């Protein structure tokens, strides 16, 4: 256990966590931000962001670095840590990582979400051998090759567009005949000559050829017909799940595992706040994550002042 008592520990350095850290630090609080991956969260894996006000277009990694540099200029302490638990001891909270215990007056949870698996046959075996959840990380492996993208939300449609700039052909496989992605993104994929659609279709299996992905078998849910689509890569974008398993016995979650907060980003426990995609909310975006982070930090400050 570290002897030091922090004012605020922020768990997760995505846009929600980094904004919380900026606000808390500017308020004069002693802030530690713990992150198990790279600063930026989901932004690191996003090719281009076009809806964060002030930046008509900015790459996800660039926006991540700008936010991180901002935290560092303000003196936010940053440490690697995979948080595995949280203990509420009243005025002191203990944050447990895989290797340390940290003490703090207030906690802001901003652990975001992780990509959901499809749980189709062959997925586990071929993960990393043709199957990926990140076009910006792995797209370049498929230059001038054929790939499929599974899903119909913003992620699937936008990442399909990104892949169409690299690959020979991109097939979007979606279980319905309507997309939930924003209209502007739908219009762009419809206009692309490299993108084709396999609608009303679900993946039955990912098939191996020579030790790596060689095709996917899809079933049309209206006709029940199946067919194989030859491909070198498959990118799965079928939604996200919240990263909250380590908090499930501590704070209130909804039935899907998202953290329940009020409009002050307070959880059911005094001094513990949550911000960003990990919370119950309608719109999961960078800008709404930063909004939550600012509110959480502001209320953490008021809480800390109240316990003096
Ligand atoms: P995240 O960005 O998920 O960050 C959470 C952080 O917490 C991560 O860095 C993670 O490693 C860390 N963490 C998790 N568990 C632990 C732990 N146990 N210990 C320590 N650290 C932990 N939004 C837009 O506004 N515009 C876009 O163009 C856009 N494009 C997107 C493209 C894709 C492919 C995806 C998947 C999402 C996109 N989004 C976009 C949504 C946006 O990225 C999210 O809404 C936003 O990143 C949420 O921020 P967050 O800080 O809440 O969570
Ligand atoms: P999402 O919006 O939840 O969409 C998931 C897609 O996968 C849906 O089309 C869904 O189909 C499909 N799907 C879910 N489970 C499936 C299954 N088992 N089999 C086949 N298909 C399945 O997820 P997302 O696209 O990853 O987006 C996540 C969040 O990030 C959203 O809030 C989104 O707005 C945000 N985001 C924003 C941007 C942006 O602002 N530009 C970009 C990317 C992501 P149905 O439609 O039939 O349910």
Short mmCIF file of C-alpha atoms and ligand atoms in Angstrom, two decimals:
data_model
loop_
_atom_site.label_atom_id
_atom_site.label_comp_id
_atom_site.label_asym_id
_atom_site.label_seq_id
_atom_site.Cartn_x
_atom_site.Cartn_y
_atom_site.Cartn_z
CA UNK A 1 0.00 0.00 0.00
CA UNK A 2 1.28 3.48 -0.90
CA UNK A 3 1.19 5.80 2.15
CA UNK A 4 0.23 8.78 0.04
CA UNK A 5 -3.39 9.95 0.11
CA UNK A 6 -4.50 11.36 -3.25
CA UNK A 7 -7.40 13.76 -3.60
CA UNK A 8 -8.72 12.05 -6.72
CA UNK A 9 -7.88 8.85 -8.54
CA UNK A 10 -9.17 8.69 -12.09
CA UNK A 11 -9.47 5.15 -13.44
CA UNK A 12 -9.04 5.08 -17.22
CA UNK A 13 -7.35 7.60 -19.51
CA UNK A 14 -9.90 7.89 -22.29
CA UNK A 15 -11.51 11.25 -23.08
CA UNK A 16 -13.73 11.04 -19.98
CA UNK A 17 -10.86 10.24 -17.60
CA UNK A 18 -8.44 12.73 -19.14
CA UNK A 19 -10.99 15.55 -18.99
CA UNK A 20 -11.81 14.70 -15.37
CA UNK A 21 -8.07 14.82 -14.63
CA UNK A 22 -7.69 18.22 -16.35
CA UNK A 23 -10.59 19.75 -14.40
CA UNK A 24 -9.56 18.23 -11.07
CA UNK A 25 -5.96 19.31 -11.50
CA UNK A 26 -6.94 22.87 -12.49
CA UNK A 27 -9.05 22.97 -9.32
CA UNK A 28 -5.84 22.41 -7.34
CA UNK A 29 -6.45 18.76 -6.49
CA UNK A 30 -3.74 16.12 -6.31
CA UNK A 31 -4.70 13.73 -9.12
CA UNK A 32 -3.50 10.26 -10.08
CA UNK A 33 -4.73 8.81 -13.38
CA UNK A 34 -4.41 5.05 -13.76
CA UNK A 35 -4.51 3.39 -17.19
CA UNK A 36 -3.97 -0.21 -18.22
CA UNK A 37 -3.43 0.49 -21.92
CA UNK A 38 -2.48 3.64 -23.80
CA UNK A 39 -3.88 7.10 -23.08
CA UNK A 40 -6.79 7.84 -25.40
CA UNK A 41 -9.03 4.83 -24.88
CA UNK A 42 -11.23 4.09 -27.89
CA UNK A 43 -9.89 7.19 -29.64
CA UNK A 44 -6.53 5.50 -30.14
CA UNK A 45 -8.24 2.98 -32.41
CA UNK A 46 -10.27 5.52 -34.37
CA UNK A 47 -9.00 6.62 -37.77
CA UNK A 48 -10.68 10.01 -38.01
CA UNK A 49 -12.89 12.02 -35.68
CA UNK A 50 -15.13 14.55 -37.42
CA UNK A 51 -17.54 15.49 -34.65
CA UNK A 52 -15.46 16.89 -31.82
CA UNK A 53 -16.20 20.60 -31.88
CA UNK A 54 -13.26 22.74 -32.92
CA UNK A 55 -11.66 20.01 -35.02
CA UNK A 56 -13.31 19.50 -38.41
CA UNK A 57 -11.17 16.42 -38.80
CA UNK A 58 -8.52 15.00 -36.48
CA UNK A 59 -7.04 11.53 -36.23
CA UNK A 60 -8.00 9.60 -33.10
CA UNK A 61 -4.36 9.10 -32.02
CA UNK A 62 -3.63 12.85 -32.48
CA UNK A 63 -6.62 13.86 -30.35
CA UNK A 64 -5.53 11.30 -27.73
CA UNK A 65 -2.03 12.82 -27.59
CA UNK A 66 -3.38 16.38 -27.36
CA UNK A 67 -5.58 15.44 -24.40
CA UNK A 68 -2.80 13.50 -22.71
CA UNK A 69 -0.27 16.34 -23.13
CA UNK A 70 -2.85 18.67 -21.60
CA UNK A 71 -3.06 16.47 -18.48
CA UNK A 72 0.71 16.30 -18.23
CA UNK A 73 1.17 20.08 -18.55
CA UNK A 74 -1.19 20.45 -15.60
CA UNK A 75 0.81 18.03 -13.46
CA UNK A 76 -1.58 15.08 -13.43
CA UNK A 77 0.29 12.03 -12.17
CA UNK A 78 -0.02 9.18 -14.64
CA UNK A 79 0.72 5.55 -13.88
CA UNK A 80 0.21 2.20 -15.48
CA UNK A 81 -2.29 0.16 -13.53
CA UNK A 82 -4.87 -2.49 -14.27
CA UNK A 83 -7.52 -1.73 -11.66
CA UNK A 84 -8.99 -4.91 -10.25
CA UNK A 85 -10.98 -3.61 -7.29
CA UNK A 86 -12.21 -0.70 -5.21
CA UNK A 87 -12.87 -0.59 -1.48
CA UNK A 88 -14.99 2.15 0.08
CA UNK A 89 -13.73 2.88 3.61
CA UNK A 90 -15.78 6.06 3.99
CA UNK A 91 -13.59 9.17 3.76
CA UNK A 92 -10.81 7.05 2.24
CA UNK A 93 -11.21 4.82 -0.80
CA UNK A 94 -8.69 2.15 -1.74
CA UNK A 95 -8.04 1.47 -5.41
CA UNK A 96 -6.50 -1.93 -6.05
CA UNK A 97 -4.41 -2.61 -9.14
CA UNK A 98 -2.68 -5.82 -10.17
CA UNK A 99 0.42 -4.64 -8.24
CA UNK A 100 -0.42 -1.71 -5.88
CA UNK A 101 -3.00 -0.33 -3.47
CA UNK A 102 -3.65 3.40 -3.68
CA UNK A 103 -5.54 5.56 -1.18
CA UNK A 104 -7.68 8.49 -2.23
CA UNK A 105 -10.46 10.75 -1.04
CA UNK A 106 -12.49 10.49 -4.26
CA UNK A 107 -12.59 8.18 -7.27
CA UNK A 108 -13.73 8.85 -10.83
CA UNK A 109 -14.36 5.67 -12.80
CA UNK A 110 -13.91 6.15 -16.55
CA UNK A 111 -13.13 2.63 -17.75
CA UNK A 112 -15.27 2.83 -20.89
CA UNK A 113 -16.27 -0.20 -22.90
CA UNK A 114 -14.67 -3.11 -24.73
CA UNK A 115 -15.50 -4.49 -28.14
CA UNK A 116 -18.08 -7.23 -28.08
CA UNK A 117 -17.35 -10.62 -29.59
CA UNK A 118 -19.68 -12.22 -32.08
CA UNK A 119 -19.24 -15.68 -30.52
CA UNK A 120 -19.38 -17.36 -33.92
CA UNK A 121 -17.68 -20.64 -34.73
CA UNK A 122 -13.97 -20.20 -35.48
CA UNK A 123 -13.80 -16.70 -33.92
CA UNK A 124 -11.59 -17.58 -30.96
CA UNK A 125 -9.22 -19.68 -33.02
CA UNK A 126 -8.77 -17.12 -35.79
CA UNK A 127 -8.65 -14.00 -33.58
CA UNK A 128 -5.39 -12.28 -34.56
CA UNK A 129 -5.07 -14.56 -37.58
CA UNK A 130 -7.45 -12.68 -39.85
CA UNK A 131 -10.07 -11.58 -37.34
CA UNK A 132 -9.63 -8.14 -35.79
CA UNK A 133 -11.59 -5.55 -33.80
CA UNK A 134 -9.44 -2.62 -34.92
CA UNK A 135 -9.19 -1.41 -38.53
CA UNK A 136 -6.68 1.33 -37.75
CA UNK A 137 -4.36 -1.20 -36.06
CA UNK A 138 -4.63 -4.08 -38.53
CA UNK A 139 -6.07 -2.64 -41.76
CA UNK A 140 -2.65 -2.28 -43.39
CA UNK A 141 -2.17 -6.08 -43.31
CA UNK A 142 -4.93 -6.33 -45.92
CA UNK A 143 -3.69 -3.91 -48.56
CA UNK A 144 -5.30 -4.82 -51.91
CA UNK A 145 -7.00 -7.80 -50.29
CA UNK A 146 -10.67 -8.59 -49.63
CA UNK A 147 -12.12 -8.08 -46.17
CA UNK A 148 -15.50 -8.24 -44.47
CA UNK A 149 -16.84 -5.89 -41.80
CA UNK A 150 -19.57 -7.17 -39.50
CA UNK A 151 -22.10 -4.76 -37.93
CA UNK A 152 -24.36 -1.86 -38.85
CA UNK A 153 -23.52 0.89 -36.35
CA UNK A 154 -21.25 3.93 -36.70
CA UNK A 155 -18.14 1.89 -35.96
CA UNK A 156 -18.79 -0.73 -38.66
CA UNK A 157 -19.74 1.78 -41.33
CA UNK A 158 -16.98 4.30 -40.61
CA UNK A 159 -14.26 1.68 -40.30
CA UNK A 160 -15.49 0.04 -43.54
CA UNK A 161 -14.92 3.40 -45.22
CA UNK A 162 -11.42 3.56 -43.78
CA UNK A 163 -10.69 0.02 -45.00
CA UNK A 164 -12.00 0.86 -48.47
CA UNK A 165 -9.01 3.17 -48.83
CA UNK A 166 -6.64 0.24 -48.30
CA UNK A 167 -8.36 -2.95 -49.38
CA UNK A 168 -9.53 -4.23 -52.78
CA UNK A 169 -13.07 -4.99 -51.65
CA UNK A 170 -14.96 -4.52 -48.39
CA UNK A 171 -18.15 -6.48 -47.75
CA UNK A 172 -20.36 -5.16 -44.93
CA UNK A 173 -22.32 -7.99 -43.34
CA UNK A 174 -25.29 -6.76 -41.32
CA UNK A 175 -28.09 -8.71 -39.69
CA UNK A 176 -30.81 -6.27 -40.84
CA UNK A 177 -31.45 -4.27 -44.00
CA UNK A 178 -31.22 -0.93 -42.18
CA UNK A 179 -28.17 0.60 -40.56
CA UNK A 180 -28.10 2.40 -37.24
CA UNK A 181 -25.05 4.42 -38.33
CA UNK A 182 -25.46 8.16 -38.92
CA UNK A 183 -26.91 9.14 -42.31
CA UNK A 184 -23.76 10.94 -43.46
CA UNK A 185 -21.70 7.76 -43.00
CA UNK A 186 -24.35 5.62 -44.71
CA UNK A 187 -24.30 7.93 -47.72
CA UNK A 188 -20.53 7.67 -47.95
CA UNK A 189 -20.49 3.85 -47.95
CA UNK A 190 -23.32 3.77 -50.49
CA UNK A 191 -21.22 5.97 -52.80
CA UNK A 192 -18.10 3.81 -52.51
CA UNK A 193 -17.35 1.51 -55.44
CA UNK A 194 -15.24 -0.75 -53.24
CA UNK A 195 -17.93 -1.47 -50.64
CA UNK A 196 -20.62 -4.11 -51.17
CA UNK A 197 -23.34 -5.28 -48.79
CA UNK A 198 -24.55 -8.60 -47.47
CA UNK A 199 -27.72 -7.54 -45.64
CA UNK A 200 -30.18 -9.54 -43.52
CA UNK A 201 -27.23 -11.84 -42.96
CA UNK A 202 -25.43 -13.29 -39.95
CA UNK A 203 -22.02 -14.96 -39.72
CA UNK A 204 -22.33 -18.68 -39.07
CA UNK A 205 -18.62 -19.42 -39.04
CA UNK A 206 -15.15 -18.06 -39.69
CA UNK A 207 -13.29 -20.61 -41.80
CA UNK A 208 -9.60 -21.42 -41.76
CA UNK A 209 -7.46 -21.85 -44.86
CA UNK A 210 -3.71 -22.50 -44.40
CA UNK A 211 -3.76 -21.63 -40.70
CA UNK A 212 -5.52 -18.27 -41.12
CA UNK A 213 -8.89 -16.85 -42.04
CA UNK A 214 -9.91 -17.79 -45.59
CA UNK A 215 -13.66 -17.23 -45.70
CA UNK A 216 -16.78 -16.55 -43.69
CA UNK A 217 -20.00 -18.49 -43.99
CA UNK A 218 -23.06 -16.24 -43.83
CA UNK A 219 -26.72 -17.13 -43.55
CA UNK A 220 -29.47 -14.92 -44.94
CA UNK A 221 -32.00 -14.72 -42.10
CA UNK A 222 -34.91 -14.16 -44.50
CA UNK A 223 -34.22 -17.00 -46.94
CA UNK A 224 -32.10 -19.26 -44.70
CA UNK A 225 -29.67 -19.64 -47.63
CA UNK A 226 -26.01 -19.87 -46.70
CA UNK A 227 -22.94 -18.91 -48.70
CA UNK A 228 -19.19 -18.54 -48.26
CA UNK A 229 -17.50 -15.19 -48.78
CA UNK A 230 -13.78 -15.48 -49.49
CA UNK A 231 -11.78 -12.95 -47.46
CA UNK A 232 -8.38 -12.44 -45.89
CA UNK A 233 -9.60 -10.28 -43.03
CA UNK A 234 -12.75 -9.85 -40.93
CA UNK A 235 -13.37 -6.80 -38.74
CA UNK A 236 -16.00 -7.23 -36.04
CA UNK A 237 -17.93 -4.13 -34.92
CA UNK A 238 -21.03 -5.46 -33.19
CA UNK A 239 -21.12 -3.09 -30.24
CA UNK A 240 -19.51 -2.67 -26.87
CA UNK A 241 -19.84 -3.90 -23.30
CA UNK A 242 -19.00 -1.83 -20.20
CA UNK A 243 -15.78 -2.53 -18.27
CA UNK A 244 -17.25 -2.81 -14.78
CA UNK A 245 -16.85 -6.42 -13.59
CA UNK A 246 -14.37 -5.29 -10.88
CA UNK A 247 -16.90 -2.83 -9.45
CA UNK A 248 -19.99 -5.00 -9.56
CA UNK A 249 -20.06 -5.74 -5.83
CA UNK A 250 -19.27 -2.14 -4.89
CA UNK A 251 -21.48 0.22 -6.89
CA UNK A 252 -24.89 0.03 -8.55
CA UNK A 253 -24.93 -1.14 -12.16
CA UNK A 254 -27.87 -1.55 -14.51
CA UNK A 255 -28.78 -4.96 -15.94
CA UNK A 256 -26.31 -4.53 -18.80
CA UNK A 257 -23.46 -3.70 -16.42
CA UNK A 258 -23.36 0.09 -17.00
CA UNK A 259 -22.79 2.33 -13.95
CA UNK A 260 -25.86 4.19 -12.76
CA UNK A 261 -25.17 7.87 -12.03
CA UNK A 262 -27.23 10.97 -11.47
CA UNK A 263 -26.68 14.20 -13.39
CA UNK A 264 -23.76 15.07 -11.07
CA UNK A 265 -22.08 11.83 -12.21
CA UNK A 266 -22.40 10.55 -8.63
CA UNK A 267 -22.74 6.80 -8.16
CA UNK A 268 -24.70 5.37 -5.23
CA UNK A 269 -21.55 5.78 -3.03
CA UNK A 270 -20.41 9.14 -1.68
CA UNK A 271 -17.12 10.24 -3.22
CA UNK A 272 -17.26 7.73 -6.09
CA UNK A 273 -18.14 9.14 -9.51
CA UNK A 274 -18.36 7.65 -12.99
CA UNK A 275 -17.96 9.32 -16.38
CA UNK A 276 -18.12 8.48 -20.08
CA UNK A 277 -19.18 5.36 -21.95
CA UNK A 278 -19.14 3.23 -18.80
CA UNK A 279 -22.25 5.02 -17.51
CA UNK A 280 -25.91 4.58 -18.42
CA UNK A 281 -26.51 7.18 -21.15
CA UNK A 282 -28.04 7.70 -24.59
CA UNK A 283 -25.16 9.07 -26.61
CA UNK A 284 -21.70 7.54 -26.34
CA UNK A 285 -19.31 9.97 -27.99
CA UNK A 286 -16.01 11.67 -27.25
CA UNK A 287 -17.74 14.96 -26.60
CA UNK A 288 -20.26 13.46 -24.15
CA UNK A 289 -17.43 11.58 -22.40
CA UNK A 290 -15.52 14.84 -21.88
CA UNK A 291 -18.72 16.48 -20.63
CA UNK A 292 -19.17 13.77 -18.01
CA UNK A 293 -15.53 13.97 -16.96
CA UNK A 294 -15.80 17.72 -16.31
CA UNK A 295 -18.97 17.31 -14.24
CA UNK A 296 -17.53 14.41 -12.24
CA UNK A 297 -14.38 16.38 -11.38
CA UNK A 298 -16.36 19.45 -10.36
CA UNK A 299 -18.50 17.40 -7.99
CA UNK A 300 -15.52 15.48 -6.64
CA UNK A 301 -14.01 18.87 -5.70
CA UNK A 302 -17.18 19.87 -3.82
CA UNK A 303 -17.23 16.50 -2.05
CA UNK A 304 -13.57 16.78 -0.97
CA UNK A 305 -14.17 20.31 0.36
CA UNK A 306 -17.17 19.00 2.31
CA UNK A 307 -15.23 16.26 4.15
CA UNK A 308 -12.48 18.54 5.48
P1 LIG B 1 -12.80 4.84 -23.43
O1 LIG B 1 -12.41 5.67 -24.58
O2 LIG B 1 -13.27 3.45 -23.68
O3 LIG B 1 -11.56 4.81 -22.41
C1 LIG B 1 -11.57 3.99 -21.27
C2 LIG B 1 -10.13 3.79 -20.81
O4 LIG B 1 -10.14 3.08 -19.58
C3 LIG B 1 -9.30 2.95 -21.78
O5 LIG B 1 -8.10 3.62 -22.09
C4 LIG B 1 -9.06 1.65 -21.02
O6 LIG B 1 -7.81 1.03 -21.34
C5 LIG B 1 -9.09 2.13 -19.58
N1 LIG B 1 -9.41 1.03 -18.66
C6 LIG B 1 -10.40 0.11 -18.79
N2 LIG B 1 -10.37 -0.75 -17.76
C7 LIG B 1 -9.34 -0.36 -16.96
C8 LIG B 1 -8.79 -0.87 -15.76
N3 LIG B 1 -9.31 -1.95 -15.16
N4 LIG B 1 -7.74 -0.25 -15.20
C9 LIG B 1 -7.20 0.85 -15.80
N5 LIG B 1 -7.67 1.37 -16.96
C10 LIG B 1 -8.72 0.78 -17.53
N6 LIG B 1 -16.90 9.01 -30.85
C11 LIG B 1 -16.93 10.22 -31.45
O7 LIG B 1 -17.33 11.21 -30.83
N7 LIG B 1 -16.46 10.37 -32.73
C12 LIG B 1 -15.96 9.35 -33.46
O8 LIG B 1 -15.58 9.53 -34.62
C13 LIG B 1 -15.93 8.07 -32.85
N8 LIG B 1 -15.42 7.00 -33.52
C14 LIG B 1 -15.39 5.78 -32.91
C15 LIG B 1 -14.85 4.70 -33.63
C16 LIG B 1 -14.82 3.44 -33.05
C17 LIG B 1 -14.25 2.28 -33.83
C18 LIG B 1 -15.32 3.26 -31.72
C19 LIG B 1 -15.29 1.89 -31.09
C20 LIG B 1 -15.83 4.33 -31.03
C21 LIG B 1 -15.89 5.60 -31.60
N9 LIG B 1 -16.41 6.71 -30.94
C22 LIG B 1 -16.42 7.94 -31.53
C23 LIG B 1 -16.92 6.60 -29.55
C24 LIG B 1 -15.86 7.16 -28.58
O9 LIG B 1 -14.59 6.61 -28.90
C25 LIG B 1 -16.24 6.85 -27.14
O10 LIG B 1 -17.53 7.36 -26.88
C26 LIG B 1 -15.23 7.46 -26.15
O11 LIG B 1 -13.91 7.04 -26.41
C27 LIG B 1 -15.59 7.10 -24.71
O12 LIG B 1 -14.64 7.62 -23.85
P2 LIG B 1 -14.39 7.04 -22.38
O13 LIG B 1 -13.28 7.83 -21.82
O14 LIG B 1 -15.67 6.99 -21.67
O15 LIG B 1 -13.97 5.52 -22.59
P1 LIG B 2 -23.63 -0.03 -31.90
O1 LIG B 2 -24.05 1.34 -32.27
O2 LIG B 2 -24.17 -0.67 -30.68
O3 LIG B 2 -23.91 -0.96 -33.16
C1 LIG B 2 -23.66 -2.34 -33.11
C2 LIG B 2 -24.07 -2.96 -34.44
O4 LIG B 2 -23.76 -4.35 -34.40
C3 LIG B 2 -25.57 -2.81 -34.72
O5 LIG B 2 -25.78 -2.53 -36.07
C4 LIG B 2 -26.11 -4.19 -34.33
O6 LIG B 2 -27.20 -4.59 -35.13
C5 LIG B 2 -24.93 -5.09 -34.64
N1 LIG B 2 -24.92 -6.26 -33.78
C6 LIG B 2 -24.96 -6.30 -32.43
N2 LIG B 2 -24.89 -7.56 -31.97
C7 LIG B 2 -24.80 -8.34 -33.07
C8 LIG B 2 -24.70 -9.74 -33.26
N3 LIG B 2 -24.66 -10.59 -32.24
N4 LIG B 2 -24.64 -10.20 -34.52
C9 LIG B 2 -24.66 -9.37 -35.57
N5 LIG B 2 -24.74 -8.01 -35.47
C10 LIG B 2 -24.81 -7.52 -34.22
O7 LIG B 2 -22.02 -0.12 -31.72
P2 LIG B 2 -20.83 0.71 -32.40
O8 LIG B 2 -21.09 0.93 -33.84
O9 LIG B 2 -19.56 0.05 -32.00
O10 LIG B 2 -20.92 2.10 -31.66
C11 LIG B 2 -20.71 2.14 -30.24
C12 LIG B 2 -20.91 3.56 -29.75
O11 LIG B 2 -19.86 4.40 -30.21
C13 LIG B 2 -22.21 4.16 -30.27
O12 LIG B 2 -22.76 4.94 -29.25
C14 LIG B 2 -21.77 5.00 -31.42
O13 LIG B 2 -22.63 6.09 -31.68
C15 LIG B 2 -20.40 5.47 -30.97
N6 LIG B 2 -19.60 5.75 -32.16
C16 LIG B 2 -19.67 7.01 -32.65
C17 LIG B 2 -19.00 7.30 -33.81
C18 LIG B 2 -19.11 8.69 -34.34
O14 LIG B 2 -19.56 9.56 -33.64
N7 LIG B 2 -18.72 8.99 -35.56
C19 LIG B 2 -18.26 6.33 -34.48
C20 LIG B 2 -18.23 5.05 -33.95
C21 LIG B 2 -18.92 4.78 -32.78
P3 LIG B 2 -28.65 -3.89 -34.97
O15 LIG B 2 -28.53 -2.57 -35.62
O16 LIG B 2 -29.53 -4.85 -35.68
O17 LIG B 2 -28.91 -3.85 -33.50
#
